[in-house]
Amino acid sequence: MSGYHSAQVDVPVRLNTNESPFPPPDGWLDAVANIAKTVPWNRYPDRGAIELRETIARRHNVSPANIFVANGSNEVIQTILLAYGGAGRCVATFEPTYQMYSQIAGVTGADVVQGERKADLTLDPLEIERVLTRDKPSVSFLCNPNNPTGLIEPRANLDALLAHTTGIVVVDEAYAEFSEWSAMDMVSEDKPLAVTRTFSKTLSMAALRVGYVVAPKQMIADLEIAVLPYHLDSFKQAATIAALGFVSEMEQRVDAIKSERTRIFTAVSDMDCDVWPSGSNFILFRPRSSAASAVWQRMVDAGVLVRDCSTWPRLTGCLRVTVGTADENSAFLGALSAALSIN
Ligand code: PMP
């Protein structure tokens, strides 16, 4: 196998990993400094992360027994796949989508079945029905909005997954705040549905590594069997509780990102590029007459890093840009326009 890679190039404008361009609020930084001094460092953490789960549960109006927290939503996905994947089982993804589903499923020894999106990268519910009926996956992933396309999934696709699954359905909502709908209110004890969220995007805390899943209680109990003891350190538990006090402040930044997203979408559409409409904090586009890898390199030379997806299966010639600050986006648009003007 080969690992998952995202080039980290040291340039002034980094728009390749879909983080928030804004740092967390000062109030949270002060709280964290205080937490660092008061955490009982010589003791193991609260293994059940009870207070943290209670705080997240209040946000979504569910019970703490419906919440599992881990070190980023990647670890949530890994724990789900340790519990429900593994040798002799199969995991379904609908490509192109977030690569870690297939990657982690493969690491657990599960077979991966990859359903296909249409040429315009939308997903047909009949494809979902075909894959789930044929392969009976233990776990099926839907990323909404989808990374790397940015497209919002129609609700009909989740309905199709729930109608045809004989296993569990995971909706990855890493970018939910930028979208138009969420599956969160559909989570209930009688549906095999799990919805994941992260602190890495809207909440400006990619460095902290926190993500969680809201799911039926039985599923959470299964994840607790699979995960390592004390996987969430005490500092992180307290820092995350403090972060939840700043959610509305950070959600206010979403509107600024959405309006910058519109600006980028319009400007790139006016260039020699195909662009996909985004319900997320990034935009997928394809230069029509220039080689994407050359455009990528010219932009790096101009100090702007975007994600080069051009060699990924089904994304030939595509690049993906994260919406940054207004200044970063202007730098990106200038660098792209200059890169496209060279043939
Ligand atoms: N899901 C999706 C769709 C993502 O794009 C990402 C980050 N690239 C993640 C999950 C993982 O996020 P984290 O582990 O930082 O919570």
Coordinates of C-alpha atoms in Angstrom, one line a residue, residues 20-329:
S20 CA -10.1 27.9 8.3
P21 CA -8.0 30.9 7.2
F22 CA -8.8 32.5 10.6
P23 CA -7.1 31.6 13.9
P24 CA -9.3 30.7 16.9
P25 CA -10.6 33.7 19.1
D26 CA -8.2 35.3 21.6
G27 CA -10.6 34.3 24.4
W28 CA -10.1 30.6 23.6
L29 CA -6.3 31.1 23.6
D30 CA -6.5 32.6 27.1
A31 CA -8.6 29.7 28.3
V32 CA -6.2 27.2 26.9
A33 CA -3.2 28.9 28.6
N34 CA -5.1 28.5 31.9
I35 CA -6.0 24.9 31.2
A36 CA -2.3 24.0 30.6
K37 CA -1.6 25.2 34.1
T38 CA -4.4 23.4 35.8
V39 CA -4.6 20.0 34.1
P40 CA -3.6 17.2 36.5
W41 CA -0.8 16.1 34.2
N42 CA 0.3 13.2 36.4
R43 CA -3.1 11.4 36.0
Y44 CA -4.7 9.6 33.1
P45 CA -7.5 11.5 31.5
D46 CA -11.3 10.8 32.0
R47 CA -11.5 7.8 29.8
G48 CA -15.2 8.3 29.0
A49 CA -14.6 12.0 28.2
I50 CA -17.9 12.5 30.0
E51 CA -18.0 16.3 30.4
L52 CA -16.9 16.8 26.8
R53 CA -19.5 14.5 25.5
E54 CA -22.2 16.2 27.6
T55 CA -21.1 19.6 26.1
I56 CA -21.3 18.3 22.5
A57 CA -24.5 16.4 23.2
R58 CA -26.2 19.7 24.3
R59 CA -25.1 21.3 21.0
H60 CA -27.0 18.6 19.1
N61 CA -29.8 17.9 21.5
V62 CA -28.9 14.3 22.0
S63 CA -27.7 12.1 24.9
P64 CA -23.9 11.9 25.7
A65 CA -24.4 8.2 25.0
N66 CA -24.9 9.2 21.4
I67 CA -21.5 10.9 21.1
F68 CA -18.0 9.5 20.5
V69 CA -15.1 11.9 20.3
A70 CA -11.6 11.2 18.8
N71 CA -8.4 12.8 17.6
G72 CA -9.8 14.4 14.4
S73 CA -12.7 12.9 12.4
N74 CA -10.0 10.8 10.7
E75 CA -9.7 8.9 13.9
V76 CA -13.5 8.7 14.2
I77 CA -13.5 7.1 10.8
Q78 CA -10.7 4.8 11.7
T79 CA -12.5 3.7 14.9
I80 CA -15.7 3.1 12.9
L81 CA -13.8 0.9 10.4
L82 CA -12.0 -1.0 13.2
A83 CA -15.4 -1.8 14.7
Y84 CA -17.3 -2.6 11.5
G85 CA -14.7 -3.1 8.8
G86 CA -11.9 -5.7 8.8
A87 CA -11.2 -8.9 6.9
G88 CA -14.1 -10.6 5.3
R89 CA -16.2 -7.4 5.2
C90 CA -16.7 -4.8 2.6
V91 CA -16.9 -1.0 2.7
A92 CA -18.5 1.1 0.0
T93 CA -17.4 4.6 -1.2
F94 CA -18.7 6.6 -4.1
E95 CA -15.8 8.0 -6.1
P96 CA -14.3 10.5 -6.3
T97 CA -14.7 11.2 -2.6
Y98 CA -12.5 11.6 0.5
Q99 CA -9.6 9.2 0.0
M100 CA -9.2 8.2 3.7
Y101 CA -12.4 6.0 3.6
S102 CA -10.8 3.6 1.2
Q103 CA -7.3 4.0 2.7
I104 CA -8.4 3.2 6.3
A105 CA -10.8 0.5 5.2
G106 CA -7.9 -1.2 3.3
V107 CA -5.6 -0.9 6.4
T108 CA -8.3 -2.8 8.5
G109 CA -8.2 -5.6 5.8
A110 CA -11.7 -4.9 4.5
D111 CA -12.6 -5.1 0.8
V112 CA -13.4 -1.7 -0.7
V113 CA -16.2 -1.4 -3.3
Q114 CA -16.1 1.9 -5.2
G115 CA -19.3 3.1 -6.7
E116 CA -19.0 5.6 -9.5
R117 CA -20.3 9.1 -9.8
K118 CA -21.5 10.4 -13.2
A119 CA -19.2 12.4 -15.6
D120 CA -20.5 15.7 -14.0
L121 CA -19.4 14.1 -10.6
T122 CA -22.9 14.0 -9.2
L123 CA -24.1 10.7 -7.7
D124 CA -27.2 8.8 -8.9
P125 CA -29.3 7.1 -6.2
L126 CA -29.6 4.1 -8.6
E127 CA -25.8 3.6 -8.4
I128 CA -26.2 3.5 -4.6
E129 CA -28.9 0.9 -4.9
R130 CA -26.8 -1.1 -7.3
V131 CA -23.7 -1.2 -5.1
L132 CA -25.5 -1.8 -1.8
T133 CA -27.7 -4.5 -3.2
R134 CA -24.9 -6.3 -4.9
D135 CA -22.1 -6.1 -2.3
K136 CA -24.0 -5.7 1.0
P137 CA -21.3 -3.4 2.5
S138 CA -20.9 -3.3 6.3
V139 CA -20.1 0.4 6.1
S140 CA -21.1 2.9 3.4
F141 CA -19.7 6.4 3.3
L142 CA -21.4 9.5 2.0
C143 CA -19.4 12.8 2.3
N144 CA -21.7 15.8 2.4
P145 CA -20.7 18.2 1.0
N146 CA -18.4 15.9 -0.9
N147 CA -14.6 16.4 -0.8
P148 CA -12.9 17.0 -3.3
T149 CA -15.8 18.0 -5.6
G150 CA -17.5 20.4 -3.1
L151 CA -20.9 19.3 -4.4
I152 CA -23.9 19.0 -2.0
E153 CA -25.5 15.6 -2.0
P154 CA -29.2 15.5 -2.7
R155 CA -31.2 14.1 0.3
A156 CA -32.4 11.3 -2.0
N157 CA -28.9 9.8 -1.9
L158 CA -29.0 9.4 1.9
D159 CA -32.5 8.0 1.6
A160 CA -31.2 5.5 -0.9
L161 CA -28.4 4.5 1.4
L162 CA -30.7 4.0 4.3
A163 CA -33.2 2.1 2.2
H164 CA -30.7 -0.4 0.8
T165 CA -28.1 -0.8 3.5
T166 CA -27.7 -4.0 5.5
G167 CA -24.8 -2.4 7.5
I168 CA -24.3 1.1 8.7
V169 CA -24.2 4.4 6.8
V170 CA -21.7 7.1 7.7
V171 CA -22.3 10.7 6.6
D172 CA -19.1 12.7 6.9
E173 CA -20.1 16.3 7.6
A174 CA -16.6 17.8 7.9
Y175 CA -17.9 20.8 5.9
A176 CA -21.5 20.9 7.1
E177 CA -21.5 24.5 8.2
F178 CA -20.9 25.7 4.6
S179 CA -23.7 23.5 3.2
E180 CA -27.5 23.7 2.8
W181 CA -28.6 20.7 4.8
S182 CA -27.4 18.3 7.5
A183 CA -28.3 14.7 8.3
M184 CA -27.7 15.4 12.0
D185 CA -31.5 15.6 12.8
M186 CA -32.0 12.2 11.2
V187 CA -29.8 10.4 13.7
S188 CA -32.1 8.1 15.8
E189 CA -31.9 4.8 17.7
D190 CA -33.8 3.0 15.0
K191 CA -31.6 4.0 12.0
P192 CA -28.1 2.6 11.3
L193 CA -26.9 6.2 10.7
A194 CA -23.7 7.9 12.0
V195 CA -22.9 11.6 11.3
T196 CA -19.3 12.8 11.8
R197 CA -18.1 16.4 12.4
T198 CA -14.7 18.0 12.9
F199 CA -13.2 21.0 14.8
S200 CA -10.6 21.3 11.9
K201 CA -12.6 23.5 9.5
T202 CA -15.2 26.0 10.7
L203 CA -14.0 25.8 14.3
S204 CA -10.4 26.9 13.3
M205 CA -8.7 24.1 15.3
A206 CA -7.1 21.8 12.8
A207 CA -4.0 21.7 15.0
L208 CA -5.9 20.5 18.1
R209 CA -7.1 17.3 16.3
V210 CA -10.7 16.8 17.5
G211 CA -13.7 15.2 15.7
Y212 CA -16.8 13.4 16.8
V213 CA -19.7 11.2 15.7
V214 CA -23.3 11.3 16.6
A215 CA -24.9 7.9 16.3
P216 CA -27.2 5.4 18.0
K217 CA -26.1 4.3 21.5
Q218 CA -25.3 0.7 20.4
M219 CA -22.9 2.1 17.8
I220 CA -21.1 4.3 20.3
A221 CA -20.7 1.4 22.6
D222 CA -19.1 -0.6 19.7
L223 CA -16.7 2.2 19.0
E224 CA -15.7 2.3 22.7
I225 CA -14.7 -1.3 22.4
A226 CA -12.5 -0.7 19.4
V227 CA -10.7 2.5 20.5
L228 CA -7.6 2.6 22.7
P229 CA -8.0 3.4 26.4
Y230 CA -7.3 7.1 27.2
H231 CA -7.1 8.0 23.5
L232 CA -8.3 11.6 24.3
D233 CA -5.8 13.5 26.5
S234 CA -7.0 15.7 29.4
F235 CA -5.7 18.9 27.9
K236 CA -7.6 18.3 24.7
Q237 CA -10.8 17.4 26.5
A238 CA -10.7 20.7 28.4
A239 CA -9.6 22.8 25.5
T240 CA -12.4 21.4 23.4
I241 CA -15.0 22.1 26.1
A242 CA -13.6 25.7 26.1
A243 CA -13.8 25.9 22.3
L244 CA -17.5 25.0 22.4
G245 CA -18.0 28.3 24.2
F246 CA -17.0 30.1 21.1
V247 CA -19.0 28.2 18.5
S248 CA -21.3 31.1 17.6
E249 CA -18.3 33.5 17.2
M250 CA -16.7 31.1 14.8
E251 CA -19.9 30.3 12.9
Q252 CA -20.2 34.0 12.2
R253 CA -17.1 33.6 10.0
V254 CA -18.9 31.2 7.8
D255 CA -20.8 33.9 5.9
A256 CA -17.5 35.7 5.1
I257 CA -16.2 32.4 3.6
K258 CA -19.3 31.8 1.6
S259 CA -19.2 35.3 0.1
E260 CA -15.6 34.8 -0.8
R261 CA -16.5 31.4 -2.3
T262 CA -19.0 33.2 -4.6
R263 CA -16.3 35.7 -5.6
I264 CA -13.8 32.9 -6.5
F265 CA -16.5 30.8 -8.3
T266 CA -17.5 33.8 -10.5
A267 CA -13.9 34.8 -11.2
V268 CA -12.6 31.3 -12.0
S269 CA -15.7 30.7 -14.2
D270 CA -14.8 33.8 -16.2
M271 CA -11.3 32.3 -16.9
D272 CA -10.6 29.3 -19.2
C273 CA -11.7 26.8 -16.6
D274 CA -14.6 24.4 -15.8
V275 CA -15.7 25.0 -12.2
W276 CA -18.0 22.9 -9.9
P277 CA -20.5 24.7 -7.7
S278 CA -19.4 24.3 -4.1
G279 CA -21.4 24.0 -0.8
S280 CA -18.1 23.8 1.1
N281 CA -15.1 26.0 1.8
F282 CA -13.2 24.9 -1.3
I283 CA -13.7 24.8 -5.0
L284 CA -12.8 22.2 -7.6
F285 CA -11.9 23.5 -11.1
R286 CA -10.3 22.3 -14.3
P287 CA -8.1 24.5 -16.6
R288 CA -9.5 23.8 -20.1
S289 CA -6.4 24.5 -22.3
S290 CA -3.4 24.3 -19.9
A291 CA -2.0 21.3 -18.2
A292 CA -3.1 21.4 -14.6
S293 CA 0.2 20.3 -13.2
A294 CA 2.0 23.1 -15.0
V295 CA -0.6 25.6 -13.7
W296 CA -0.1 24.2 -10.2
Q297 CA 3.7 24.7 -10.4
R298 CA 3.4 28.2 -11.8
M299 CA 1.1 29.1 -8.9
V300 CA 3.6 27.6 -6.4
D301 CA 6.3 29.7 -8.0
A302 CA 4.1 32.7 -7.5
G303 CA 3.7 31.8 -3.8
V304 CA 0.2 30.2 -3.9
L305 CA -0.4 26.5 -3.1
V306 CA -3.6 24.7 -4.1
R307 CA -4.3 21.0 -4.2
D308 CA -3.2 19.2 -7.3
C309 CA -5.8 16.5 -7.9
S310 CA -5.0 16.2 -11.6
T311 CA -3.5 12.7 -11.3
W312 CA -6.3 11.3 -9.0
P313 CA -8.6 8.8 -10.6
R314 CA -11.7 10.4 -12.2
L315 CA -10.3 13.9 -11.6
T316 CA -7.9 14.3 -14.6
G317 CA -6.8 17.9 -15.0
C318 CA -8.5 19.1 -11.8
L319 CA -7.2 21.5 -9.1
R320 CA -8.8 22.3 -5.8
V321 CA -8.6 25.6 -3.9
T322 CA -9.5 26.3 -0.3
V323 CA -11.3 29.6 0.3
G324 CA -8.9 31.7 2.3
T325 CA -9.0 35.3 3.5
A326 CA -9.9 38.0 1.0
D327 CA -6.2 38.9 0.4
E328 CA -5.3 35.2 0.0
N329 CA -8.1 34.7 -2.5

